[in-house]
Short mmCIF file of C-alpha atoms in Angstrom, two decimals:
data_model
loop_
_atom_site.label_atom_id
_atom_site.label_comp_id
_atom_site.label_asym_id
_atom_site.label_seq_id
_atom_site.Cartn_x
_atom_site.Cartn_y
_atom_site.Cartn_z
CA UNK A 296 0.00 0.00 0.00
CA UNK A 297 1.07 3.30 -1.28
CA UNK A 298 -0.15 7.02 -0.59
CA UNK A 299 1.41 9.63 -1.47
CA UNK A 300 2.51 12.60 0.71
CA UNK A 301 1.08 14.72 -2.37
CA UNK A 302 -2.09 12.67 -1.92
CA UNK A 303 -2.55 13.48 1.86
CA UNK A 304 -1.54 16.79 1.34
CA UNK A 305 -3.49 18.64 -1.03
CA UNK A 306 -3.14 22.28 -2.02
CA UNK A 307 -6.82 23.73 -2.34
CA UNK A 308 -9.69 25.66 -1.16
CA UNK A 309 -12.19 26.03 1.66
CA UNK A 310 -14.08 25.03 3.34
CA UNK A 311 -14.71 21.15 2.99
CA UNK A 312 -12.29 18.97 1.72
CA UNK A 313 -15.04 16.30 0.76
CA UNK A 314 -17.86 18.41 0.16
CA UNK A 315 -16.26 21.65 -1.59
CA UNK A 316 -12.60 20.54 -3.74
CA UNK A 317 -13.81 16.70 -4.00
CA UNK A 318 -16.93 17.89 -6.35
CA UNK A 319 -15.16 20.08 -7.84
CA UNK A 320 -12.40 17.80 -9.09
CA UNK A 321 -15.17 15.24 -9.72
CA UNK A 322 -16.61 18.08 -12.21
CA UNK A 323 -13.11 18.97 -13.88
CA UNK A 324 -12.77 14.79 -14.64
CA UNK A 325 -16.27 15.01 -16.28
CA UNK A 326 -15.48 17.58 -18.38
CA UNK A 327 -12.38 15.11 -19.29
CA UNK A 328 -15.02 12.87 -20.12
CA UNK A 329 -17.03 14.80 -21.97
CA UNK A 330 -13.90 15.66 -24.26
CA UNK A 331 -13.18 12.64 -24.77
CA UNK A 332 -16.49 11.24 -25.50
CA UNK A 333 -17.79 11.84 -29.77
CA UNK A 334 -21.12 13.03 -28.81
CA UNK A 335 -22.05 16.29 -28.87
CA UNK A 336 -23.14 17.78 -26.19
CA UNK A 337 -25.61 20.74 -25.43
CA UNK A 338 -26.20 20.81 -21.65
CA UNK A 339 -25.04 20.00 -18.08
CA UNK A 340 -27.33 18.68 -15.17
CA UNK A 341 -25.66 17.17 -11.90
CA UNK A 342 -27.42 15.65 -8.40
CA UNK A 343 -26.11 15.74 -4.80
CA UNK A 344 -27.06 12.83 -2.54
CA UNK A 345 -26.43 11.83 0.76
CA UNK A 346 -24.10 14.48 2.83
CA UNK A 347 -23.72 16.53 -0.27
CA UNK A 348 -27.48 17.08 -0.03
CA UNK A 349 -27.50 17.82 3.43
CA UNK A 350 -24.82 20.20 3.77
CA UNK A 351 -24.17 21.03 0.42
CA UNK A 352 -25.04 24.50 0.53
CA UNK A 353 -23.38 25.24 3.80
CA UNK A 354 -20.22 23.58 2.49
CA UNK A 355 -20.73 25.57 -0.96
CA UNK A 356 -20.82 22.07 -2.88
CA UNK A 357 -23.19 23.98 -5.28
CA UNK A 358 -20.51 26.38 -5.93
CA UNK A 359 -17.51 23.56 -6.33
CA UNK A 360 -20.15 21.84 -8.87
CA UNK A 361 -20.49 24.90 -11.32
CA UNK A 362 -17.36 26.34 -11.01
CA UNK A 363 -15.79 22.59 -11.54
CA UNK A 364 -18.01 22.04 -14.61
CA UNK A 365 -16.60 25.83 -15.78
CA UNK A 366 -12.94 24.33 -15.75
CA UNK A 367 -11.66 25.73 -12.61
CA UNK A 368 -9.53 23.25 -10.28
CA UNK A 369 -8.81 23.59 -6.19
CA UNK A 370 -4.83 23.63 -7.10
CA UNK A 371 -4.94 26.86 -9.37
CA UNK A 372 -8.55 28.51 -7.48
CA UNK A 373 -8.73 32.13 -8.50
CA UNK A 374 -11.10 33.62 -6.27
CA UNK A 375 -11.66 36.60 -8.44
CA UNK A 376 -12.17 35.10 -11.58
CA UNK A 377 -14.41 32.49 -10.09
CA UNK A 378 -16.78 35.34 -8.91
CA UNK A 379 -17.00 37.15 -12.11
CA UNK A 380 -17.53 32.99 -14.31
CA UNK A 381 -20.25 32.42 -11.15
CA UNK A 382 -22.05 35.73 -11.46
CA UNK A 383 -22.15 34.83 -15.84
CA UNK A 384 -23.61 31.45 -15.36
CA UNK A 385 -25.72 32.21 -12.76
CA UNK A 386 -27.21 35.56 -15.13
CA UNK A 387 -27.16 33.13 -18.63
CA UNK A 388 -26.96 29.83 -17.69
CA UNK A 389 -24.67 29.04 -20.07
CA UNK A 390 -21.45 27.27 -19.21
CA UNK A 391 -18.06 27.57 -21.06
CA UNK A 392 -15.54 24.98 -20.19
CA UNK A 393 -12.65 25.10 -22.55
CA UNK A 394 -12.39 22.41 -25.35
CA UNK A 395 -16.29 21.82 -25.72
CA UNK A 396 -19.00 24.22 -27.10
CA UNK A 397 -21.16 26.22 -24.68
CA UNK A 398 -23.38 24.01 -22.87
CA UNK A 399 -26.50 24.86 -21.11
CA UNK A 400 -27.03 25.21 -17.40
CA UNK A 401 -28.94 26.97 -15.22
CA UNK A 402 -28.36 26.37 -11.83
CA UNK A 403 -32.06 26.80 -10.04
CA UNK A 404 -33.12 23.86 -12.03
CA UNK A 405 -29.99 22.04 -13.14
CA UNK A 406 -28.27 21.22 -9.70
CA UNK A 407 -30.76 19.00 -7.77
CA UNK A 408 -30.17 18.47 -4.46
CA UNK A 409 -31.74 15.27 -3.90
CA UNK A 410 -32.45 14.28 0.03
CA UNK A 411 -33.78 11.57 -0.52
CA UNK A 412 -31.83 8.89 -2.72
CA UNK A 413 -28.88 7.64 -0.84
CA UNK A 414 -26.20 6.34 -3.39
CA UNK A 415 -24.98 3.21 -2.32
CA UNK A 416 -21.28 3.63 -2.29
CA UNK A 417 -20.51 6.48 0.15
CA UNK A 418 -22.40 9.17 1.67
CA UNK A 419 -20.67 11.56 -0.20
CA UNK A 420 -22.34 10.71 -3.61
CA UNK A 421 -23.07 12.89 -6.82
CA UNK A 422 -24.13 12.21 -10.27
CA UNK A 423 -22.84 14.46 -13.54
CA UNK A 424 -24.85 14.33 -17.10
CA UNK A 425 -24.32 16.12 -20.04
CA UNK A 426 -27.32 16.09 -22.75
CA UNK A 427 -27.76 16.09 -25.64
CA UNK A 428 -30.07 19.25 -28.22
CA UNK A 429 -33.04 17.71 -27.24
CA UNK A 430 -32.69 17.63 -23.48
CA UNK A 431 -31.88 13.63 -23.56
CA UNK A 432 -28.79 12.75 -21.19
CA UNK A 433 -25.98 11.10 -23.14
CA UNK A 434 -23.41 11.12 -20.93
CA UNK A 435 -23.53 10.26 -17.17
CA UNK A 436 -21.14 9.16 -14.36
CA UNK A 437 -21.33 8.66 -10.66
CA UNK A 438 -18.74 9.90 -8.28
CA UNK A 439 -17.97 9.67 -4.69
CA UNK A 440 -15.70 12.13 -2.84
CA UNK A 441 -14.05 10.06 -0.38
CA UNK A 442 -12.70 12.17 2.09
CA UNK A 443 -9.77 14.54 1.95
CA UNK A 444 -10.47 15.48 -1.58
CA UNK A 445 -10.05 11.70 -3.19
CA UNK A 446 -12.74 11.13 -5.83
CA UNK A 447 -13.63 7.77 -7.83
CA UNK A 448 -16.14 6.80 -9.65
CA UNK A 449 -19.09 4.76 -9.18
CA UNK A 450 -17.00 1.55 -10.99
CA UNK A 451 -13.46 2.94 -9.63
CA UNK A 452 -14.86 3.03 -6.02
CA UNK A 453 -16.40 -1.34 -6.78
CA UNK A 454 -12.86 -2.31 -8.11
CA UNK A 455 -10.78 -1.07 -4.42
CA UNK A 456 -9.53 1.71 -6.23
CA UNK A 457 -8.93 3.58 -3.49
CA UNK A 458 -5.76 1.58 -2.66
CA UNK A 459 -2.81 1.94 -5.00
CA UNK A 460 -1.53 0.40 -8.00
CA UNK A 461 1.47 1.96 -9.13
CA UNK A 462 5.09 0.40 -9.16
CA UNK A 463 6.02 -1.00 -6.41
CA UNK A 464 7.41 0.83 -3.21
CA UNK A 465 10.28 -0.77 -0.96
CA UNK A 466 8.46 -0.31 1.85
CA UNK A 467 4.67 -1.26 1.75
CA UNK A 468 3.06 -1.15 4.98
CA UNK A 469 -0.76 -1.77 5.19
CA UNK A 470 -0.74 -1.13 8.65
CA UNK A 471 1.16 -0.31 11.85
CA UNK A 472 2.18 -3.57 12.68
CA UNK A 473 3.74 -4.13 9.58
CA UNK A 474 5.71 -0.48 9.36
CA UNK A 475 6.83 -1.10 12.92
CA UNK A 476 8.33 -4.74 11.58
CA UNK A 477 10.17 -2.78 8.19
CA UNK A 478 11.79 -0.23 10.49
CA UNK A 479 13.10 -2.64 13.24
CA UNK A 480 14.85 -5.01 9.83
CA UNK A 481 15.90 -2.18 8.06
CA UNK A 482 17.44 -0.08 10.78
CA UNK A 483 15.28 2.83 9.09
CA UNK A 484 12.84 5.36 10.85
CA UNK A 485 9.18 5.80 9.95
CA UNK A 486 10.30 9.06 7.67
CA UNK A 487 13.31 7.87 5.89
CA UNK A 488 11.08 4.69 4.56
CA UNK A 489 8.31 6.82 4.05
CA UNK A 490 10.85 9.06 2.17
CA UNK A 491 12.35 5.70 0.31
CA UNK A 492 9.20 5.34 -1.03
CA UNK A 493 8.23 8.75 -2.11
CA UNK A 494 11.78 9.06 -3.78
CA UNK A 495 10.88 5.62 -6.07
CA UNK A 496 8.07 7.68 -6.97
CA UNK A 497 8.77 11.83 -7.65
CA UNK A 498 12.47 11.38 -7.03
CA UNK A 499 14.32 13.35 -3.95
CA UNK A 500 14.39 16.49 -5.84
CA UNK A 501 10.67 16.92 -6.46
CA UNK A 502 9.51 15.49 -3.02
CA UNK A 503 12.03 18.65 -1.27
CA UNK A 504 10.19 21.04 -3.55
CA UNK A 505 6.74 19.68 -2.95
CA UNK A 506 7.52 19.66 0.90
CA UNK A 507 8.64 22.97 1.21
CA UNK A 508 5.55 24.13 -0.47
CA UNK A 509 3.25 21.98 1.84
CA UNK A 510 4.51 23.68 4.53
CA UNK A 511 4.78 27.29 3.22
CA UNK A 512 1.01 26.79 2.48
CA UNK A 513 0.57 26.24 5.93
CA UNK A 514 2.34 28.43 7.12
CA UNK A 515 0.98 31.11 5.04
CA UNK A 516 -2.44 30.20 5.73
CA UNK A 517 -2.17 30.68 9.73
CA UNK A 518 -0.27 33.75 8.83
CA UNK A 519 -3.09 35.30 7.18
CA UNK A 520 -5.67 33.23 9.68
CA UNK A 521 -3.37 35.66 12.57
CA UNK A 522 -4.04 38.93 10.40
CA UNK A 523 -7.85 38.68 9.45
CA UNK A 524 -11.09 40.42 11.09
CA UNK A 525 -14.58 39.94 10.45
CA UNK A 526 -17.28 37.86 10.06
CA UNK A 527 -17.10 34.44 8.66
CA UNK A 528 -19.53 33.62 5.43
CA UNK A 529 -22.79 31.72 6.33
CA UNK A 530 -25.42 33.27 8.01
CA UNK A 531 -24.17 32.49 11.85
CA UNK A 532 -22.59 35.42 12.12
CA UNK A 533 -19.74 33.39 13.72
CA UNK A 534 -16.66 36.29 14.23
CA UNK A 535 -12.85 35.84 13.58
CA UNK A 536 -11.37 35.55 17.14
CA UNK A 537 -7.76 34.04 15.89
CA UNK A 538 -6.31 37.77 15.24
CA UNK A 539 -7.45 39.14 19.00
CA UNK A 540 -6.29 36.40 20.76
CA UNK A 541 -2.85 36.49 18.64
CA UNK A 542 -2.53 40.35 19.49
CA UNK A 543 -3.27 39.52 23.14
CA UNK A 544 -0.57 36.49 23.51
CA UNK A 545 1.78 38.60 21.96
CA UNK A 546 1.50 41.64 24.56
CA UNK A 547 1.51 38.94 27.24
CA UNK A 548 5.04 37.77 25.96
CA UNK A 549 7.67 38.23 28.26
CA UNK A 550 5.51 39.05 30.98
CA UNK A 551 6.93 36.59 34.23
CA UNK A 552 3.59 36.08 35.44
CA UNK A 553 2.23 34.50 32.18
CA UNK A 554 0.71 30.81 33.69
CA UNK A 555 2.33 27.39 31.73
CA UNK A 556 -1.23 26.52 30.03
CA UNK A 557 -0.80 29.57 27.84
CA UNK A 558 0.70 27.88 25.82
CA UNK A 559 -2.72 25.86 25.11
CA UNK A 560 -3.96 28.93 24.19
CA UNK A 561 -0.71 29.51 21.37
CA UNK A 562 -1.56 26.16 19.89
CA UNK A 563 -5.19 26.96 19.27
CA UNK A 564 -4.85 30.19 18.17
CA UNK A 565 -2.88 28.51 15.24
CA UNK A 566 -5.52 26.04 14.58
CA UNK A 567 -8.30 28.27 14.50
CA UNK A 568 -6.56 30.86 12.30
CA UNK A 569 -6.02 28.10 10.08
CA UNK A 570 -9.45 26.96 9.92
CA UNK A 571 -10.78 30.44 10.15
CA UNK A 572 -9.68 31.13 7.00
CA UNK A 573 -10.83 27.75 5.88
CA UNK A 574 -14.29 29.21 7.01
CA UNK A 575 -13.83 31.65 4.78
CA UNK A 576 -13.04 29.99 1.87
CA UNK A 577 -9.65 30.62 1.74
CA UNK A 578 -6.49 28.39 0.64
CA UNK A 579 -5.42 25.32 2.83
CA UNK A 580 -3.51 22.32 2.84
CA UNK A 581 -5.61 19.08 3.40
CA UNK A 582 -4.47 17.58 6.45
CA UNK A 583 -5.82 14.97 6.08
CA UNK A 584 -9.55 17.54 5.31
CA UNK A 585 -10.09 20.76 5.43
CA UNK A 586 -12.41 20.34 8.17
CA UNK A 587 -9.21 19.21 9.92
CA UNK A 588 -6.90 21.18 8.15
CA UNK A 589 -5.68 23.21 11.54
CA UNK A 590 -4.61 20.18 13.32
CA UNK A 591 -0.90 19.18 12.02
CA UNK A 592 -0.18 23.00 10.94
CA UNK A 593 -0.99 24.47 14.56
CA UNK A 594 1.07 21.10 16.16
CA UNK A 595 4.65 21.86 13.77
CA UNK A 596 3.90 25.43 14.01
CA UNK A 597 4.29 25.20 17.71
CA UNK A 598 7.25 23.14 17.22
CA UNK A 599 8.73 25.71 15.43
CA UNK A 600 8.11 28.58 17.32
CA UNK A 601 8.13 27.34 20.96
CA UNK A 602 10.05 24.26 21.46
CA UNK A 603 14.00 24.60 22.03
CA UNK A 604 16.00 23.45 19.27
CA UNK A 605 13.99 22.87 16.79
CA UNK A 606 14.68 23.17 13.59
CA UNK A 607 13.06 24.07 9.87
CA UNK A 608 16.00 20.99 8.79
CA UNK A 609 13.30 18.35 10.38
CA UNK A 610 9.75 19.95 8.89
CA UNK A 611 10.05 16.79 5.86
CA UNK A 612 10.58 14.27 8.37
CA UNK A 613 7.59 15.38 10.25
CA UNK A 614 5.25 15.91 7.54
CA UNK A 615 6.63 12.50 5.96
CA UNK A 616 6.15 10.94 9.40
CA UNK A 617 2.40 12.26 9.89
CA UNK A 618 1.24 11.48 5.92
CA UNK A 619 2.62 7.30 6.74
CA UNK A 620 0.01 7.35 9.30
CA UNK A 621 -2.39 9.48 7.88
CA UNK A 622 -2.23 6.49 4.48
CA UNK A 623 -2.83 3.65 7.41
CA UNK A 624 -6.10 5.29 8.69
CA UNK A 625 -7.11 6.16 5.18
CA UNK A 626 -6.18 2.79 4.23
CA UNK A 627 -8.12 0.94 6.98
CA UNK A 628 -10.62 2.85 7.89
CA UNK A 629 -11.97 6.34 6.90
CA UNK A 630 -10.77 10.25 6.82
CA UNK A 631 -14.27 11.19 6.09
CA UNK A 632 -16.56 12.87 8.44
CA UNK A 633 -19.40 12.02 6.05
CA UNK A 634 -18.50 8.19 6.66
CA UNK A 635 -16.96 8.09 10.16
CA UNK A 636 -17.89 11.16 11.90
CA UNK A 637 -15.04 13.65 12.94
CA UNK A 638 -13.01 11.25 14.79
CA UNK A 639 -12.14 10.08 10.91
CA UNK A 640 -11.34 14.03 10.77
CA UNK A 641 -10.07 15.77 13.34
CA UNK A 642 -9.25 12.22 15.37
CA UNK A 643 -7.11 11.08 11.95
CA UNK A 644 -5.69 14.54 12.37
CA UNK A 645 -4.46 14.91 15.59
CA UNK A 646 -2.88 10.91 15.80
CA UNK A 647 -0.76 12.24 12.02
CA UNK A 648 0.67 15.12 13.84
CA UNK A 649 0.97 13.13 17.20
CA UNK A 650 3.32 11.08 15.05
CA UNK A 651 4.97 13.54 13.19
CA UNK A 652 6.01 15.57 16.52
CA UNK A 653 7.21 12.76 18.34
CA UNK A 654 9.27 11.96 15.18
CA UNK A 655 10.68 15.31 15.34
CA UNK A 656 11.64 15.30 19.35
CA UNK A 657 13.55 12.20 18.59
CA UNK A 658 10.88 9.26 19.55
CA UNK A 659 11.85 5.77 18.39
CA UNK A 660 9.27 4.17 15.74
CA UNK A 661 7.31 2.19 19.00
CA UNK A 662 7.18 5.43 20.49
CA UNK A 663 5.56 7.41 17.14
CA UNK A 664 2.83 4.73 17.08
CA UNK A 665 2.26 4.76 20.32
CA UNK A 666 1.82 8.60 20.08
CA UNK A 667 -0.72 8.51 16.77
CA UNK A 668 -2.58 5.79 19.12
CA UNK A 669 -2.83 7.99 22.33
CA UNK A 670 -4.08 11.01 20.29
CA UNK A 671 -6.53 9.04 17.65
CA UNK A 672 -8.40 6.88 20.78
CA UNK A 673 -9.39 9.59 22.85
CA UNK A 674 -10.92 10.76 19.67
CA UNK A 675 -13.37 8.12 19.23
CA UNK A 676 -16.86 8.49 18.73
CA UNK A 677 -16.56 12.33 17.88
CA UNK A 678 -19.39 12.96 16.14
CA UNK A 679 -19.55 15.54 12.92
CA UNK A 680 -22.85 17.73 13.76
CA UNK A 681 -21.89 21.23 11.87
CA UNK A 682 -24.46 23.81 12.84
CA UNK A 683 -26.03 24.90 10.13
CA UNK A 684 -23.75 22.85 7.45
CA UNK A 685 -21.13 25.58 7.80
CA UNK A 686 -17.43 24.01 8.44
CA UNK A 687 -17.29 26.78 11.63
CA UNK A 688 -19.02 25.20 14.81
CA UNK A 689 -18.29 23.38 16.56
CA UNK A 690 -15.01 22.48 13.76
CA UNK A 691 -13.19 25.71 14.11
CA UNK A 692 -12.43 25.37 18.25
CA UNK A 693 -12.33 21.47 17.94
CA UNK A 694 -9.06 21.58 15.86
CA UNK A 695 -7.40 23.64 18.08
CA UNK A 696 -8.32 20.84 21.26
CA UNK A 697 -7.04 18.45 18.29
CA UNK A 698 -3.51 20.13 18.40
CA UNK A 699 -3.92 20.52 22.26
CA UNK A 700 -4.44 16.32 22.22
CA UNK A 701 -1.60 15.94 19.48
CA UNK A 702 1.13 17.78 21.95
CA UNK A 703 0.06 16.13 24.74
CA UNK A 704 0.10 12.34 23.15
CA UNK A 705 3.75 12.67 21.92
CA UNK A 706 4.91 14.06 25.05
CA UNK A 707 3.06 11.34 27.22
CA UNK A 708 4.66 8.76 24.56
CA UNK A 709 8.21 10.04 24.43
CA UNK A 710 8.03 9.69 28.25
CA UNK A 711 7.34 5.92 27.19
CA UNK A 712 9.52 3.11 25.92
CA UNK A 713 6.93 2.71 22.77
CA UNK A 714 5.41 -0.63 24.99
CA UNK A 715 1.52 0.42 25.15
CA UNK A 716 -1.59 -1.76 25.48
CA UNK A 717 -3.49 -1.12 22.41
CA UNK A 718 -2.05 -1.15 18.80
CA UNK A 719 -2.51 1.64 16.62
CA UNK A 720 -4.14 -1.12 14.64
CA UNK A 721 -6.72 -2.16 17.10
CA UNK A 722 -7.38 1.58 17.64
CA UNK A 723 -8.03 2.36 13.72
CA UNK A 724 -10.08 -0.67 13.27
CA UNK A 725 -12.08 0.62 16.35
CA UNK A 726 -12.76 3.81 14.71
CA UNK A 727 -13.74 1.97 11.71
CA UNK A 728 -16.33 -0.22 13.46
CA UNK A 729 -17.26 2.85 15.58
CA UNK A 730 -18.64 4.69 12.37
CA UNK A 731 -20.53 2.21 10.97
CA UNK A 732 -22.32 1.90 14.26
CA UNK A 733 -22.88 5.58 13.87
CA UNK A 734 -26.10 6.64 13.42
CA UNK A 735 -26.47 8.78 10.23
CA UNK A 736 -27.34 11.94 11.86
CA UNK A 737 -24.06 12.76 13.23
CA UNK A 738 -22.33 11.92 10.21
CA UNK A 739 -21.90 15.22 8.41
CA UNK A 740 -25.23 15.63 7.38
CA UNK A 741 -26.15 18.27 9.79
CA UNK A 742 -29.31 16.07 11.44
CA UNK A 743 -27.94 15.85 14.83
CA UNK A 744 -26.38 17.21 18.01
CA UNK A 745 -25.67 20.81 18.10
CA UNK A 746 -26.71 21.39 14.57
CA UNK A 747 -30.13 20.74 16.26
CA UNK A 748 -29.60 22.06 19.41
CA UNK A 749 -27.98 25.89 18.81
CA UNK A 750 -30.39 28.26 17.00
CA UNK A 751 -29.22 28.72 12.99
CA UNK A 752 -29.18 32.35 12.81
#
C-alpha cells in the first residue's frame, strides 16, 4: 500500500475537503469525459445525494459543482475570476468549459439536491450528465468524494480503487504492525522509509520542492488566519477571534507572570486561524480535510516557534512521518466525516501530527505509534454535527483541542519506551467499526447534536 505525501496533502480551497474541492475535481474529470467522448453535447445537469445534499449549501458544494463544470480546479482557485464565471452562469446559464461548445445550465433547475436517494457507495455521492439538443442525457457518471479530496467513480470506487496500483514501493506497509516490523529489519525510521518510497516515486528532488511548499502553504495560511477580522460567510454570524487572541498572547510575551497553560492557548490560536480562514473559503492544505486542516499545521507550528532546538531541517521528516500514518487510517478505515464522523477528521488529524512531533523530538518508531494511538483513541466516537452545514461550529475550536491532544500524546509517549496496550491497529479498526455503528445523523449531514440544538441564525 502506497499514498502519497502529495495525496494526503493537497493544495486547495475552503471550506470542505469532501464536500467543496472533492466535487469540484469530480466536475473537472467530467469535463475530461465529456472531451473525450464523440457526442455532442448541449447541456449540463448534476445531483447531490447523501451528505452533499444535506450540507451542500453550507459547504458551498453547489458552488464547487459549477465552477468545476466551468474548468476551474482547487490547485490553481482564483477567487476573483471564479466570482466574475459564477455571477455569468448564474445571469445566462450558459457554461463555457474550454475544449467543448457552450453548454447549457442553469443552476435553479440544473443542480438538484436530492435528500432523498442515498447512493450506495458512500455518503458523499453525486451524479454528472451532459445532454444532448433535445434535453436527452448522453453522458452520465457517478462519483464519490471520499474524504480529503479523493474522488472515484461509481466503478473505480467497486474495483478497491482507493488503494494503490502503481510500481512498487520498498516499503509497503498496510498497517502499523507491519511499518513497525520494516523499520526494526531495516534499521530505518518511519520518515526515511516513508521518504524511500516517495523518492521511487517523484524522485528526492521533487519530493524537497513539494515539501517545502506543503509547509509554506501552511504556514501562510495561519499567517493570514493571525491577520484577518470579520465575520465568517454563512449566516451564523460566527466572528474571527484568531487575530485578538494572537494580538493579546503577543502583549503577554515576556511578561513573568504568564501561567504554563498559555501555551494551550498559542496552539489553538494557530488552529483556529487556520481553519478560520478555511471558514472563509480561503487556501489550505488538506491535512488529512479541510475540516481538519488546523490540526498538524498548529502542532509543527508550535514546534517551530516554541520548542527549544527545533529546527526548519526536520519539517520533511515530520510531515513525511504524519502522511505514513495518515495512508494507514485512510487505508483501513476512513478520513471522512461524512462516513466516520469527525473522529475520521479531526481524530485522523491529531494521531498524524501526534506522530509527526514525536518523530521530530527524537521518539523511536514504538514510540511514534504509540503517540498517533494515544491522540486518535481519545478521539473516538466524535461525532460531525456542523451547525447549520457551515465548516465553523463546533469544527473551528475542535481543531485547536485536536492540536492541544496531538502535543500532549507525543509528550506522554516520548516519556514511554513505545510498549503500550493497544495497537494503533486495534485503535483504527475501532474507529472503523465505531462509524458504521454511527447513526447517520451525526455523520456530516447536519441532522444531529448541536446542529439541532444551537439556534441557525
Amino acid at each position: 500500500m502506497f499514498l502519497s505525501v502529495f495525496d494526503m496533502f493537497k493544495v486547495g480551497i475552503g471550506p470542505s475537503s469532501s464536500h467543496t474541492m472533492g466535487p469540484m475535481v469530480a466536475a473537472a474529470r467530467f469535463l475530461e469525459m465529456m472531451r473525450a467522448s464523440p457526442f455532442e453535447f448541449h447541456g449540463l445537469r448534476a445531483s447531490l445525494h447523501g451528505s452533499l445534499a444535506f450540507t451542500g449549501v453550507g459547504h458551498a458544494t453547489d458552488r464547487a459543482v459549477i465552477l468545476g463544470l466551468a474548468g476551474f480546479v482547487p490547485d490553481t482557485y482564483d477567487r476573483a475570476e471564479a466570482e466574475k464565471v459564477l455571477t455569468h452562469i448564474q445571469n445566462t446559464g450558459i457554461i463555457r468549459p474550454e475544449g467543448l461548445p457552450e453548454l447549457q445550465f442553469a443552476p435553479a433547475t440544473d443542480l438538484i439536491f436530492d435528500y432523498d436517494t442515498q447512493l450506495t457507495g458512500h455518503a458523499n455521492g453525486m451524479i454528472l450528465m451532459a445532454t444532448d439538443a433535445q434535453g436527452d442525457v448522453t453522458l452520465r457518471e457517478t462519483f464519490y468524494s471520499v474524504g480529503g479530496g479523493f474522488v472515484l467513480t461509481e466503478a473505480e470506487l467497486a474495483a478497491g480503487k482507493d488503494t494503490d496500483e502503481g510500481a512498487p514501493v520498498p516499503f509497503p506497509f498496510k498497517s502499523a504492525a507491519e511499518m513497525l516490523r520494516m523499520s526494526s529489519a531495516s534499521g530505518k525510521s518511519i520518515a526515511a522509509m516513508k521518504r524511500a518510497n516517495e523518492e521511487t516515486r517523484v524522485g528526492a528532488e521533487k519530493l524537497q520542492r513539494g515539501t517545502r511548499r506543503l509547509w509554506e502553504v501552511m504556514d501562510d495560511c495561519i499567517a493570514r488566519g493571525l491577520t484577518s477580522d470579520g465575520i465568517l460567510p454563512g449566516g451564523l454570524s460566527v466572528r474571527r477571534r484568531a487575530s485578538g487572541i494572537y494580538d493579546k498572547l503577543q502583549s503577554e510575551r515576556g511578561m513573568n507572570l504568564t501561567a504554563p497553560h498559555t501555551i494551550n492557548d498559542w496552539m489553538c490560536v494557530y488552529a483556529m486561524a487556520v481553519n478560520e480562514e478555511n471558514a472563509a473559503g480561503g487556501q489550505v492544505v488538506t491535512a488529512p480535510t479541510n475540516g481538519a486542516a488546523g490540526v498538524l499545521p498548529a502542532t509543527l507550528k508550535y514546534y517551530l516557534e516554541h520548542v527549544p532546538g527545533a529546527s526548519e531541517a526536520h519539517i520533511e521528516d515530520f510531515l513525511l512521518t504524519a502522511a505514513a500514518i495518515g495512508g494507514l487510517v485512510k487505508y483501513n478505515a476512513s478520513i471522512s466525516g461524512a462516513e466516520a464522523g469527525c473522529q475520521a477528521e479531526v481524530g485522523s488529524a491529531a494521531a498524524m501530527a501526534a506522530a509527526g512531533l514525536c518523530a521530530v523530538l527524537g521518539g523511536t518508531p514504538g514510540q511514534v505509534e504509540n503517540a498517533a494511538e494515544i491522540a486518535l483513541e481519545h478521539h473516538l466516537g466524535m461525532t460531525c454535527d456542523p451547525v447549520k452545514g457551515l465548516v465553523q461550529v463546533p469544527c473551528i475550536e475542535r481543531n485547536g483541542l485536536g492540536a492541544i491532544k496531538a502535543v500532549s500524546a507525543a509528550s506522554l509517549a516520548l516519556r514511554g519506551d513505545g510498549t503500550h496496550l493497544v495497537p494503533l491497529d486495534a485503535c483504527i479498526e475501532t474507529m472503523r467499526q465505531t462509524g458504521l455503528d454511527m447513526s447517520e445523523k451525526y455523520k456530516e449531514t447536519s441532522l444531529g447534536g448541536l446542529a439541532v440544538n444551537v439556534p441557525n441564525c
